[in-house]
JSON list of C-alpha atoms in Angstrom, two decimals:
[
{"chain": "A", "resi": 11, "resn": "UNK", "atom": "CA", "xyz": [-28.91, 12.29, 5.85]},
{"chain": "A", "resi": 12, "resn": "UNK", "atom": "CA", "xyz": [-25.84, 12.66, 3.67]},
{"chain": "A", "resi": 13, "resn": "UNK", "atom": "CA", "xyz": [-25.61, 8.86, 2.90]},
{"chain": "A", "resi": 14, "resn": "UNK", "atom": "CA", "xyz": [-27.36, 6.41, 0.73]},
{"chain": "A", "resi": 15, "resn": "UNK", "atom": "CA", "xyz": [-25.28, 3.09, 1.73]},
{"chain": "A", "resi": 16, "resn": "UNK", "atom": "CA", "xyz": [-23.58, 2.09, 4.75]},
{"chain": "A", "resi": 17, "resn": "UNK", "atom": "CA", "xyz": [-20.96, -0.73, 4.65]},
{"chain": "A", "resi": 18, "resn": "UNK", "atom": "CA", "xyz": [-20.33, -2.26, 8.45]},
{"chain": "A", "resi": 19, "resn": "UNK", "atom": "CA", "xyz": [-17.48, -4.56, 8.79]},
{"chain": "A", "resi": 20, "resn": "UNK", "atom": "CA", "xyz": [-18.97, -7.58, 10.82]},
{"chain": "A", "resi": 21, "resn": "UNK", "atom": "CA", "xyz": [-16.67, -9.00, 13.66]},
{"chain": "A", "resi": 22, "resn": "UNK", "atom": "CA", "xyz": [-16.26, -6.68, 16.53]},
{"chain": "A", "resi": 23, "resn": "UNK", "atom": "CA", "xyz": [-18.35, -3.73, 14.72]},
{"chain": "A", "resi": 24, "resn": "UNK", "atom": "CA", "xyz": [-22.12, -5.48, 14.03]},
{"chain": "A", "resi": 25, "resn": "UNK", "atom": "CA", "xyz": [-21.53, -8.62, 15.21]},
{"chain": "A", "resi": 26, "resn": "UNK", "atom": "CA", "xyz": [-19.30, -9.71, 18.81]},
{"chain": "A", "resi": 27, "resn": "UNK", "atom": "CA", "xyz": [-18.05, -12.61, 17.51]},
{"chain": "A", "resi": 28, "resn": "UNK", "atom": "CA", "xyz": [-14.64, -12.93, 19.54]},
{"chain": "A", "resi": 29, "resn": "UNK", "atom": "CA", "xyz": [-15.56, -15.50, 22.16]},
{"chain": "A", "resi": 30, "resn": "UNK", "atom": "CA", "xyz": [-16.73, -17.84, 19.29]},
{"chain": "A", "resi": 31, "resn": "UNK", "atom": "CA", "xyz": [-13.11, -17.01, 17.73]},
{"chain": "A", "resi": 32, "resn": "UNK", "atom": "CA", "xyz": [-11.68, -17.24, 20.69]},
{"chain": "A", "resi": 33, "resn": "UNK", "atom": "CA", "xyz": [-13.18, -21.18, 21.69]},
{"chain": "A", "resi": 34, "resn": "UNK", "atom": "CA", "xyz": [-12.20, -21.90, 17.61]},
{"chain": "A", "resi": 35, "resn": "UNK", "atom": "CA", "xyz": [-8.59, -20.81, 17.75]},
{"chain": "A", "resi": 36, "resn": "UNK", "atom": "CA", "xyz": [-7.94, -22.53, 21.83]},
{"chain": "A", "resi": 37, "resn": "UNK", "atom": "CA", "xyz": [-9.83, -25.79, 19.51]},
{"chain": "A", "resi": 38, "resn": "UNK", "atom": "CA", "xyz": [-7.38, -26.47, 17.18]},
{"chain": "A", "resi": 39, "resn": "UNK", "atom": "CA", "xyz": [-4.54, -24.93, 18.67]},
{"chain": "A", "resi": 40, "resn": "UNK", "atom": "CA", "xyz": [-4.98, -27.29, 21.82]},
{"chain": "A", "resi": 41, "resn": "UNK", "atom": "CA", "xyz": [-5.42, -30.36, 19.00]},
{"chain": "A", "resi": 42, "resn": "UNK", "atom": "CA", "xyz": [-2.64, -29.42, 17.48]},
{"chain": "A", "resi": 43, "resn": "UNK", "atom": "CA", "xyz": [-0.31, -29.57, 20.23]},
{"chain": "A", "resi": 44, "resn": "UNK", "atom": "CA", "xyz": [0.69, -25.86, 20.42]},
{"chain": "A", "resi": 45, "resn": "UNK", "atom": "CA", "xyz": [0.31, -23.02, 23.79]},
{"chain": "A", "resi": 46, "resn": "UNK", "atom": "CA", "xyz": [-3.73, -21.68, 23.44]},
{"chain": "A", "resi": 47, "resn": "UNK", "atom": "CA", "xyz": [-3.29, -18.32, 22.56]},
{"chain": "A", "resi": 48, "resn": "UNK", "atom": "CA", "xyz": [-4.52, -15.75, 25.34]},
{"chain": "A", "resi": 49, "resn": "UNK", "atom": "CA", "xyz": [-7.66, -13.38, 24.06]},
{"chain": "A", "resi": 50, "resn": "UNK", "atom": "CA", "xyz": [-5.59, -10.24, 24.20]},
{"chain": "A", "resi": 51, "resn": "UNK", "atom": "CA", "xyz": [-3.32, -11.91, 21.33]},
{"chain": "A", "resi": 52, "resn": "UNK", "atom": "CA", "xyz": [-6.83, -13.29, 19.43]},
{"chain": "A", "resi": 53, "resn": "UNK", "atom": "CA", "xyz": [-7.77, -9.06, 19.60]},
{"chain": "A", "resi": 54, "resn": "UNK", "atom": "CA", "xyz": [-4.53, -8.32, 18.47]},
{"chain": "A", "resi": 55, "resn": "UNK", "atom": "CA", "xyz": [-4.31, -10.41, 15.29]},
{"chain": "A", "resi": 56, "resn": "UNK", "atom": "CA", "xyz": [-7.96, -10.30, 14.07]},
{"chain": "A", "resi": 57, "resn": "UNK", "atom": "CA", "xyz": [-8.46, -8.41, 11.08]},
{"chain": "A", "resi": 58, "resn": "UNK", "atom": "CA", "xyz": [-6.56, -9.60, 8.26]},
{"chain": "A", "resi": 59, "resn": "UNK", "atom": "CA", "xyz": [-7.86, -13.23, 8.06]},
{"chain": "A", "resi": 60, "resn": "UNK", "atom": "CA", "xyz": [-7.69, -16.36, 9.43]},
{"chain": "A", "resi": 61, "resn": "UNK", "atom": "CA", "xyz": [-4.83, -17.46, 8.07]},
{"chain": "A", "resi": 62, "resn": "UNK", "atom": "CA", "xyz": [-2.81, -14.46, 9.56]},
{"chain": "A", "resi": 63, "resn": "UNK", "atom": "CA", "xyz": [-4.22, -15.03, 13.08]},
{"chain": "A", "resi": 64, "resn": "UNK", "atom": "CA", "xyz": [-2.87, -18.98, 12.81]},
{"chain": "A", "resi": 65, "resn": "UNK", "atom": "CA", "xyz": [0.43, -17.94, 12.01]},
{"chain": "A", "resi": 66, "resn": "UNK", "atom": "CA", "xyz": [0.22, -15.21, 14.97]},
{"chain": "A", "resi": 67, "resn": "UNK", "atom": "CA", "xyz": [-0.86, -17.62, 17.12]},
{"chain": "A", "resi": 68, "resn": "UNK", "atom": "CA", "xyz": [2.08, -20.18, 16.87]},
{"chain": "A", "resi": 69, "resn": "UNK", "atom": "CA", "xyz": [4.55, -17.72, 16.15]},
{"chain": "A", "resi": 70, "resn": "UNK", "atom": "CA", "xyz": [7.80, -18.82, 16.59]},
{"chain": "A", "resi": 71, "resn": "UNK", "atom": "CA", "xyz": [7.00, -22.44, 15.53]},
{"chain": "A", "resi": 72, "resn": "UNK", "atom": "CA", "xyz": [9.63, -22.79, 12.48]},
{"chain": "A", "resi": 73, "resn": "UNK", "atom": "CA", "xyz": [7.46, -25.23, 11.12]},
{"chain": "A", "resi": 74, "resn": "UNK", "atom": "CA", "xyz": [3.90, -26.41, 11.12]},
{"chain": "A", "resi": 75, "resn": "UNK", "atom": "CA", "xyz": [0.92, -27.34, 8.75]},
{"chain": "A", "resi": 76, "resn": "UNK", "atom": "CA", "xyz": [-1.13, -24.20, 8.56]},
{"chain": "A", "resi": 77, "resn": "UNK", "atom": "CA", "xyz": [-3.42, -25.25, 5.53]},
{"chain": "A", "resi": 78, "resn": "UNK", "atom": "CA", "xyz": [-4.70, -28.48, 7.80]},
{"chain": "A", "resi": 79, "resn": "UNK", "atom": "CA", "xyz": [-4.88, -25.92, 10.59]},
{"chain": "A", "resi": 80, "resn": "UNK", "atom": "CA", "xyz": [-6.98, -23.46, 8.46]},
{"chain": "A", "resi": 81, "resn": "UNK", "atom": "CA", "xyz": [-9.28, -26.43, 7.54]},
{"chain": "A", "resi": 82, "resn": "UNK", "atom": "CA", "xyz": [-9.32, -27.67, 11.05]},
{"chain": "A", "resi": 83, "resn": "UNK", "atom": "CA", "xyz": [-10.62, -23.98, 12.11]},
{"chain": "A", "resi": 84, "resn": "UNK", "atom": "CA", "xyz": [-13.25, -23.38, 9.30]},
{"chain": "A", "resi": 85, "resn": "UNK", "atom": "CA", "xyz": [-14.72, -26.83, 9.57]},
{"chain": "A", "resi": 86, "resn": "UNK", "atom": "CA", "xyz": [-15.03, -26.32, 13.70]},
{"chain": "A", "resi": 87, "resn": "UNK", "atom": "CA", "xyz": [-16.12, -22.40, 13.50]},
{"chain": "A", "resi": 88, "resn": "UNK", "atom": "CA", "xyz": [-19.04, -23.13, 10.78]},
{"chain": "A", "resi": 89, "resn": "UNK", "atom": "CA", "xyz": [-20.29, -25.41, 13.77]},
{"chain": "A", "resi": 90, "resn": "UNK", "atom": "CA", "xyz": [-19.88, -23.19, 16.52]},
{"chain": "A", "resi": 91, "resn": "UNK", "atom": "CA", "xyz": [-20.10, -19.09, 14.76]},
{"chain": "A", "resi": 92, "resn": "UNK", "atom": "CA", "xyz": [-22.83, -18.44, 16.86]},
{"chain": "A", "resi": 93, "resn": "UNK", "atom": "CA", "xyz": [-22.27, -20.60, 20.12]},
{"chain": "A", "resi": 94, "resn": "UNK", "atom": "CA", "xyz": [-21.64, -17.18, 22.24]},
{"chain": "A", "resi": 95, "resn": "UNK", "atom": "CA", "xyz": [-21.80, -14.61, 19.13]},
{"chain": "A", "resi": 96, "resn": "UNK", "atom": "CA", "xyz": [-24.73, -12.06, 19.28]},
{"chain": "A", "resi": 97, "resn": "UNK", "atom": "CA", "xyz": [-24.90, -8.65, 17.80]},
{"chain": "A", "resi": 98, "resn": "UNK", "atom": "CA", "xyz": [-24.14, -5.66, 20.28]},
{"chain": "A", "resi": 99, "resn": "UNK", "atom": "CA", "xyz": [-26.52, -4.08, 21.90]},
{"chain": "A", "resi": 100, "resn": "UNK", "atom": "CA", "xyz": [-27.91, -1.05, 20.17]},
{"chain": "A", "resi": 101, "resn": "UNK", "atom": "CA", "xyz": [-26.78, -2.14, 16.70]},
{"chain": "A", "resi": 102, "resn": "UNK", "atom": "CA", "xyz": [-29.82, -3.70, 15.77]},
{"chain": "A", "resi": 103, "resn": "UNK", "atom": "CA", "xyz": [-31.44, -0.06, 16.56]},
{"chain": "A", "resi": 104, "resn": "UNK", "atom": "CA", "xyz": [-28.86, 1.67, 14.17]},
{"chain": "A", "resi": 105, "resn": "UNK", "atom": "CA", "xyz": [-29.89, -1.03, 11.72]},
{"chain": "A", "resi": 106, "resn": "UNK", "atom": "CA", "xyz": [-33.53, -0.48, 11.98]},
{"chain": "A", "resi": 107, "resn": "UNK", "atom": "CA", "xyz": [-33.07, 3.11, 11.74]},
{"chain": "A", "resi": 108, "resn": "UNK", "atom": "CA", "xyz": [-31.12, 2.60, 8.23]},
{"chain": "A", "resi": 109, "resn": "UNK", "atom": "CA", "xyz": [-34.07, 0.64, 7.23]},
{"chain": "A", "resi": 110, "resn": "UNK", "atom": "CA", "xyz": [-37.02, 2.98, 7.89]},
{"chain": "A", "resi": 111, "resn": "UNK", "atom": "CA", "xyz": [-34.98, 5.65, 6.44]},
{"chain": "A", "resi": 112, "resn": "UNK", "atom": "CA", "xyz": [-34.16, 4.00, 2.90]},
{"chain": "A", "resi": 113, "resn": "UNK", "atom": "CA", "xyz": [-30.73, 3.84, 3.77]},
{"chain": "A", "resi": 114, "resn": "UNK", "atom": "CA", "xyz": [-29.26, 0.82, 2.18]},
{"chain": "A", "resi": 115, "resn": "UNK", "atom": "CA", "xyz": [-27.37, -1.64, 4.82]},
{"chain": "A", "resi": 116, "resn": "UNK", "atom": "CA", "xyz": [-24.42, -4.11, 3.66]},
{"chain": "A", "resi": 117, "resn": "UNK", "atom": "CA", "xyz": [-21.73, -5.86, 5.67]},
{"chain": "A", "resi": 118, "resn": "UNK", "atom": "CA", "xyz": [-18.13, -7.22, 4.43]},
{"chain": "A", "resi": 119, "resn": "UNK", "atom": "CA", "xyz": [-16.16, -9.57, 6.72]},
{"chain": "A", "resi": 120, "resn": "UNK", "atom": "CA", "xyz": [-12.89, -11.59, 6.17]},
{"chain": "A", "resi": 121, "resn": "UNK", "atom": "CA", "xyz": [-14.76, -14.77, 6.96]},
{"chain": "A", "resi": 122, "resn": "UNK", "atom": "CA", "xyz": [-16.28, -16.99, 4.00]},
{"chain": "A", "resi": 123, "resn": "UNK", "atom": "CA", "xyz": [-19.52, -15.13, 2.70]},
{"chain": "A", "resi": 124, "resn": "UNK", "atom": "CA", "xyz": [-22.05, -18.33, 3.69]},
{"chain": "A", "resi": 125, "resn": "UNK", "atom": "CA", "xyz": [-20.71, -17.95, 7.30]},
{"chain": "A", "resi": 126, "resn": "UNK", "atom": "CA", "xyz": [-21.63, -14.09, 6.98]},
{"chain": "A", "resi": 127, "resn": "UNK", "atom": "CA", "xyz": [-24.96, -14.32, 5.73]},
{"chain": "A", "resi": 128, "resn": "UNK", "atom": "CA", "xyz": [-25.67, -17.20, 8.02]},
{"chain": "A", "resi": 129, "resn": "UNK", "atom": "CA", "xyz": [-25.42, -15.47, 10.91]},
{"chain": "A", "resi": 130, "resn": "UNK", "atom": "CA", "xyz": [-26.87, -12.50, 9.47]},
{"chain": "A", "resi": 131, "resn": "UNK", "atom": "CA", "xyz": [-30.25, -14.09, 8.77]},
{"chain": "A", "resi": 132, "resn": "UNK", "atom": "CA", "xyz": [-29.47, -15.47, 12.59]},
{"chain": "A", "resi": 133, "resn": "UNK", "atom": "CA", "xyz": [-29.38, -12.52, 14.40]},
{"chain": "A", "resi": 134, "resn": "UNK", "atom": "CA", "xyz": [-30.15, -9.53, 11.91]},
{"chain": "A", "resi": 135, "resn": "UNK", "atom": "CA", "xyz": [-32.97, -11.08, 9.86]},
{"chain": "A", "resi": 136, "resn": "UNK", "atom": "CA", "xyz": [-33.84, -8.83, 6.91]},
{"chain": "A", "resi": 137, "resn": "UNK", "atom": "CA", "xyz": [-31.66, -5.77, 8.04]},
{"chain": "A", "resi": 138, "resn": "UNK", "atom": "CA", "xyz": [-28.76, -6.15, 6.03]},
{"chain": "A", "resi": 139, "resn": "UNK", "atom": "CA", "xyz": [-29.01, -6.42, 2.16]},
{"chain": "A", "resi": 140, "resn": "UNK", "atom": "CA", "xyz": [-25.85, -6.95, 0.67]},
{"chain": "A", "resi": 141, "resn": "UNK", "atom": "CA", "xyz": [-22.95, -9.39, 2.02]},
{"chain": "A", "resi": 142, "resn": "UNK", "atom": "CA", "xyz": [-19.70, -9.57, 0.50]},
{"chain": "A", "resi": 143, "resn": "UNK", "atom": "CA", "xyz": [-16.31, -11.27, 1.59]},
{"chain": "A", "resi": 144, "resn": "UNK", "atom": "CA", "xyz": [-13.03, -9.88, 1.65]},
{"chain": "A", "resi": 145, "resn": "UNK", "atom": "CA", "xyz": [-10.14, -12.16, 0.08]},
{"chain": "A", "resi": 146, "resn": "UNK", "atom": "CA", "xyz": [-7.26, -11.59, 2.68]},
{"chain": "A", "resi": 147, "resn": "UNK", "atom": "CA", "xyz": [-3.72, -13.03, 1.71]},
{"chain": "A", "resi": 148, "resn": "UNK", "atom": "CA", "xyz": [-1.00, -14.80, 3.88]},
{"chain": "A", "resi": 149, "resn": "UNK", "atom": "CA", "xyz": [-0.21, -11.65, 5.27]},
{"chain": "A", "resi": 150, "resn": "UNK", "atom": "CA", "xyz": [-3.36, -10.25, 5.96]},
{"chain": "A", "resi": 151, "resn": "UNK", "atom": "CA", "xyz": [-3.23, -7.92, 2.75]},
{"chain": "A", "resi": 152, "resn": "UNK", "atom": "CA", "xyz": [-6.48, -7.95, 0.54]},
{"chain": "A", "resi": 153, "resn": "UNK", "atom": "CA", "xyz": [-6.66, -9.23, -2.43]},
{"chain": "A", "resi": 154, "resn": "UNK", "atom": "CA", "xyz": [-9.72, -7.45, -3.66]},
{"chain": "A", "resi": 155, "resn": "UNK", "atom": "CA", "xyz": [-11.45, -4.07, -3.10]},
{"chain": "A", "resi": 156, "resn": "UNK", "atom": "CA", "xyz": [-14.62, -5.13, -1.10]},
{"chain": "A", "resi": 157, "resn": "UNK", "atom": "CA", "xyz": [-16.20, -1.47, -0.39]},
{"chain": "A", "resi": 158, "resn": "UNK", "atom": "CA", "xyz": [-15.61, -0.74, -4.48]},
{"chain": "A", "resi": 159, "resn": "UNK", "atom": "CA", "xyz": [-17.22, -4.58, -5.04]},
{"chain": "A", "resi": 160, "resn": "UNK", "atom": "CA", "xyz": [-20.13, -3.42, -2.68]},
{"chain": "A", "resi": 161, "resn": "UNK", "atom": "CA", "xyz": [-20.69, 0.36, -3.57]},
{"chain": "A", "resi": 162, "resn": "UNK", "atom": "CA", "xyz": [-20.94, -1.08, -7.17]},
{"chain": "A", "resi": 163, "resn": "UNK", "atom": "CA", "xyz": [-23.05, -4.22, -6.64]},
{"chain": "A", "resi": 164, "resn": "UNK", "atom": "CA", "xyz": [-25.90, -1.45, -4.65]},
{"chain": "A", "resi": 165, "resn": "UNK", "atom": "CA", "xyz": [-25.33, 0.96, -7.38]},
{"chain": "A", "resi": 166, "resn": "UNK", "atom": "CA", "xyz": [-24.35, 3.80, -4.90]},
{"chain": "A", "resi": 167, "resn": "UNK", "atom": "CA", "xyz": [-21.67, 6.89, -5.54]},
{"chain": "A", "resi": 168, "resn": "UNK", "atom": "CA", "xyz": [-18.90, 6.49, -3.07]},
{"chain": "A", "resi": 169, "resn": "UNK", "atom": "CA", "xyz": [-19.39, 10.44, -2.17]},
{"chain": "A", "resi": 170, "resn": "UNK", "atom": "CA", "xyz": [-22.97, 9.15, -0.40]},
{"chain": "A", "resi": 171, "resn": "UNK", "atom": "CA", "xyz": [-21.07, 6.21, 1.27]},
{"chain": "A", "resi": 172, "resn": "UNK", "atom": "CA", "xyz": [-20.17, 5.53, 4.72]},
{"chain": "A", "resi": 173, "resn": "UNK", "atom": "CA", "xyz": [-18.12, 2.87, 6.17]},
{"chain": "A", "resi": 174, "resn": "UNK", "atom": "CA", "xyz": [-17.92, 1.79, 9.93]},
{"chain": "A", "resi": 175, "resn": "UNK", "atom": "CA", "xyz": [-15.43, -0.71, 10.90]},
{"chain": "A", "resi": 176, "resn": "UNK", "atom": "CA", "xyz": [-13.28, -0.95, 14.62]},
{"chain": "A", "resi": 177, "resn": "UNK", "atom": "CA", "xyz": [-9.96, -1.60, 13.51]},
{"chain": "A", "resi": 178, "resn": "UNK", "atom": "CA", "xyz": [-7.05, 0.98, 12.10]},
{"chain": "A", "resi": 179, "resn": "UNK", "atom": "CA", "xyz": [-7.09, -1.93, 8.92]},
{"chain": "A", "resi": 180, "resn": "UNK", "atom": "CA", "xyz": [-10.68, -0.94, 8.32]},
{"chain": "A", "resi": 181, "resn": "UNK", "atom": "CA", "xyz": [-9.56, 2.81, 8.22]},
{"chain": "A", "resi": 182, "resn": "UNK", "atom": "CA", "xyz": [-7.13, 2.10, 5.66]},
{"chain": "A", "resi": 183, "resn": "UNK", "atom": "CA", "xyz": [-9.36, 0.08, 3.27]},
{"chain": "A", "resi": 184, "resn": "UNK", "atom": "CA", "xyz": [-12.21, 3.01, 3.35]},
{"chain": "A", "resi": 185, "resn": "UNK", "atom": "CA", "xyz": [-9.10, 5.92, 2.57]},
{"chain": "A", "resi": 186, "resn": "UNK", "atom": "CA", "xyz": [-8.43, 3.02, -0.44]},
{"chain": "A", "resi": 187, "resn": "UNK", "atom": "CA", "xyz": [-11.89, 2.86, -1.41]},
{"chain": "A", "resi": 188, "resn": "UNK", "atom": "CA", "xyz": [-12.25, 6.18, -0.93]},
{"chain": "A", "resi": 189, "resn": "UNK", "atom": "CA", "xyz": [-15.59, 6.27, 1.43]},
{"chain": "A", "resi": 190, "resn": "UNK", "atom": "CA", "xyz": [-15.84, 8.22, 4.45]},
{"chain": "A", "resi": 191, "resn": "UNK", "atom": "CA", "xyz": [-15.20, 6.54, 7.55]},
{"chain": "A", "resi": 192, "resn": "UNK", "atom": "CA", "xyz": [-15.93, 5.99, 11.22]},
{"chain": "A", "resi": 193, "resn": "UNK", "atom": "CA", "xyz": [-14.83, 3.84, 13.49]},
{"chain": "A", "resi": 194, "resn": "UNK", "atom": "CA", "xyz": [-16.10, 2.26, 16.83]},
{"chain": "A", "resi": 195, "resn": "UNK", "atom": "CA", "xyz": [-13.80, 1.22, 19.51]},
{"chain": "A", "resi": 196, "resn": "UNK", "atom": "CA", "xyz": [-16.27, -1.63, 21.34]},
{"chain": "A", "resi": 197, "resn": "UNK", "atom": "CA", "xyz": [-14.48, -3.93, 18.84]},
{"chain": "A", "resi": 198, "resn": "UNK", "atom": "CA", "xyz": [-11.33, -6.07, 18.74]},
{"chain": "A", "resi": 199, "resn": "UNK", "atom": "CA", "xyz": [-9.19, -1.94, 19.45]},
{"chain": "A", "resi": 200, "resn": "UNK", "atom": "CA", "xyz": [-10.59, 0.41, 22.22]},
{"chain": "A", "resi": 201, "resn": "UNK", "atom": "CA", "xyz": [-10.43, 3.48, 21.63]},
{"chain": "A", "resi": 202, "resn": "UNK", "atom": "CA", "xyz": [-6.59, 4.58, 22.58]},
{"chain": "A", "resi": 203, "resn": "UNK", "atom": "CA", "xyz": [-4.98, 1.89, 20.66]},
{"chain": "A", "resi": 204, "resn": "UNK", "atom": "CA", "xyz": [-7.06, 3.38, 17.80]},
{"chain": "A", "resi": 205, "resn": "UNK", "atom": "CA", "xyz": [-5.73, 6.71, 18.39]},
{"chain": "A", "resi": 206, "resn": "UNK", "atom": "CA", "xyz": [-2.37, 5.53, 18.54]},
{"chain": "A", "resi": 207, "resn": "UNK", "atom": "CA", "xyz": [-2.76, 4.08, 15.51]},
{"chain": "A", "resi": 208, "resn": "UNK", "atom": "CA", "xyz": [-3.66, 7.93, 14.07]},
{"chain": "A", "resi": 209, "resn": "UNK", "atom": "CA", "xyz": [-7.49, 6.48, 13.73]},
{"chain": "A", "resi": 210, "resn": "UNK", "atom": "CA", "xyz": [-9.69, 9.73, 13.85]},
{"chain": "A", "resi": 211, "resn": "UNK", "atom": "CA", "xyz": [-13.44, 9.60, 13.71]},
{"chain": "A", "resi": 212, "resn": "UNK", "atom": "CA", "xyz": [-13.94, 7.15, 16.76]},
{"chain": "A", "resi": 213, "resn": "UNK", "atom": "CA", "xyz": [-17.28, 6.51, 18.13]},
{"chain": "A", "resi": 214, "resn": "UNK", "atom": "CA", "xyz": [-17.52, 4.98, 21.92]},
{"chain": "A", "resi": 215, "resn": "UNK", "atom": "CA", "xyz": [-21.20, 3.89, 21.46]},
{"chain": "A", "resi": 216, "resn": "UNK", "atom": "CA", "xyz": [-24.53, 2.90, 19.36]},
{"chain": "A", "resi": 217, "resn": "UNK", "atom": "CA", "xyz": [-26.06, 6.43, 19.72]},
{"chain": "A", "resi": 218, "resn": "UNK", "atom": "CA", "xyz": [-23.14, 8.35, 18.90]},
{"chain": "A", "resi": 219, "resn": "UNK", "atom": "CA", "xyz": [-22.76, 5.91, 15.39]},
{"chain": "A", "resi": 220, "resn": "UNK", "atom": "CA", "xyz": [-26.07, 7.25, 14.91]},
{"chain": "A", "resi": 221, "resn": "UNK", "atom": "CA", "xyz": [-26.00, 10.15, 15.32]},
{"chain": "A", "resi": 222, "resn": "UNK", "atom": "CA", "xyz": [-22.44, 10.10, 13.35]},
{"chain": "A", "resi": 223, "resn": "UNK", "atom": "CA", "xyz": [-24.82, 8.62, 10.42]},
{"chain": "A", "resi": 224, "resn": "UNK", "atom": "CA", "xyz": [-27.73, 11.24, 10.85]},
{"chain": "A", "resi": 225, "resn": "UNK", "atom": "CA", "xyz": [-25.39, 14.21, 10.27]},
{"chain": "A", "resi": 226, "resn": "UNK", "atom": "CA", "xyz": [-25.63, 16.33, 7.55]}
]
């Protein structure tokens, strides 16, 4: 196995998380006074942070307070993250694989890193080793290098690191980072809007991730 450390992104690749995003964003959105946003638009927008997917979500509102929104939504999600959330099926098999084979496991999200790890001990319990958050702007643009902040925290050369995320933002932060890439498309992009995005390296299932990761 060519790799000593794989990085998964957690919402939509490890983790299906969007129904619990989903309920979140209708909560305060509905509170708040404004249209609940449909779950093709919640797909659409996640990615890039929270903040980004409020300001998606009442776009075309010329004014409106986002920070109590953002509050509003962190304080309700740490409640209800795993309502409906559950990892998908066959991930905990890749996981287990990575463990019997000495492979080092970590996961980076855009959520806060005690939300993470929470519902990694949850629903992964000691298969994941290494959590890290990403710190996403106003726009959705990060603020710091999480795969670099990971590969260095494990000790790893990025030539032996793989990272699998399902969106075409996750491509673009492994060709930053440097890491190879692959990308599954049961997340919050199937597989043609990946494509379209130029997204190469796509997955459709569990076994073909690991079998992606077994390759020499």
């Amino acid at each position: 196995m060519k790799y000593d450390l794989v990085i998964f992104d957690a919402d939509g690749t490890v983790l299906d998380t969007i129904d619990d995003i989903y309920s979140t964003m209708g909560h305060i959105l509905s509170k708040n006074g404004y249209p609940v946003a449909t779950m093709s638009d919640i797909r659409q927008h996640s990615g890039k942070g929270v903040s980004y997917l409020i300001s998606n979500c009442v776009a075309g509102v010329t004014s409106f307070d986002k920070q109590s929104m953002l509050n509003e939504y962190m304080d309700y999600y740490r409640k209800h993250c795993a309502d409906k959330t559950s990892p998908f099926p066959g991930m905990k098999d890749v996981l287990q694989f990575l463990k019997k084979s000495g492979c080092k496991a970590a996961m980076v999200s855009d959520k806060e890193e005690y939300t993470t790890r929470s519902l990694c001990r949850r629903f992964l319990g000691g298969l994941i080793k290494y959590v890290a958050s990403e710190q996403l702007n106003e726009d959705g643009l990060a603020e710091n290098d999480v795969i670099t902040q990971v590969t260095t925290g494990v000790a790893v050369s990025k030539d032996r690191v793989l990272y699998v995320g399902d969106t075409e933002n996750d491509a673009e932060k492994a060709k930053k980072a440097s890491v190879d890439f692959v990308c599954v498309s049961w997340g919050m992009r199937t597989a043609e809007q990946l494509k379209e995005s130029g997204v190469e390296n796509i997955v459709t299932t569990p076994e073909e991730l690991l079998d992606y990761i077994k390759a020499e």
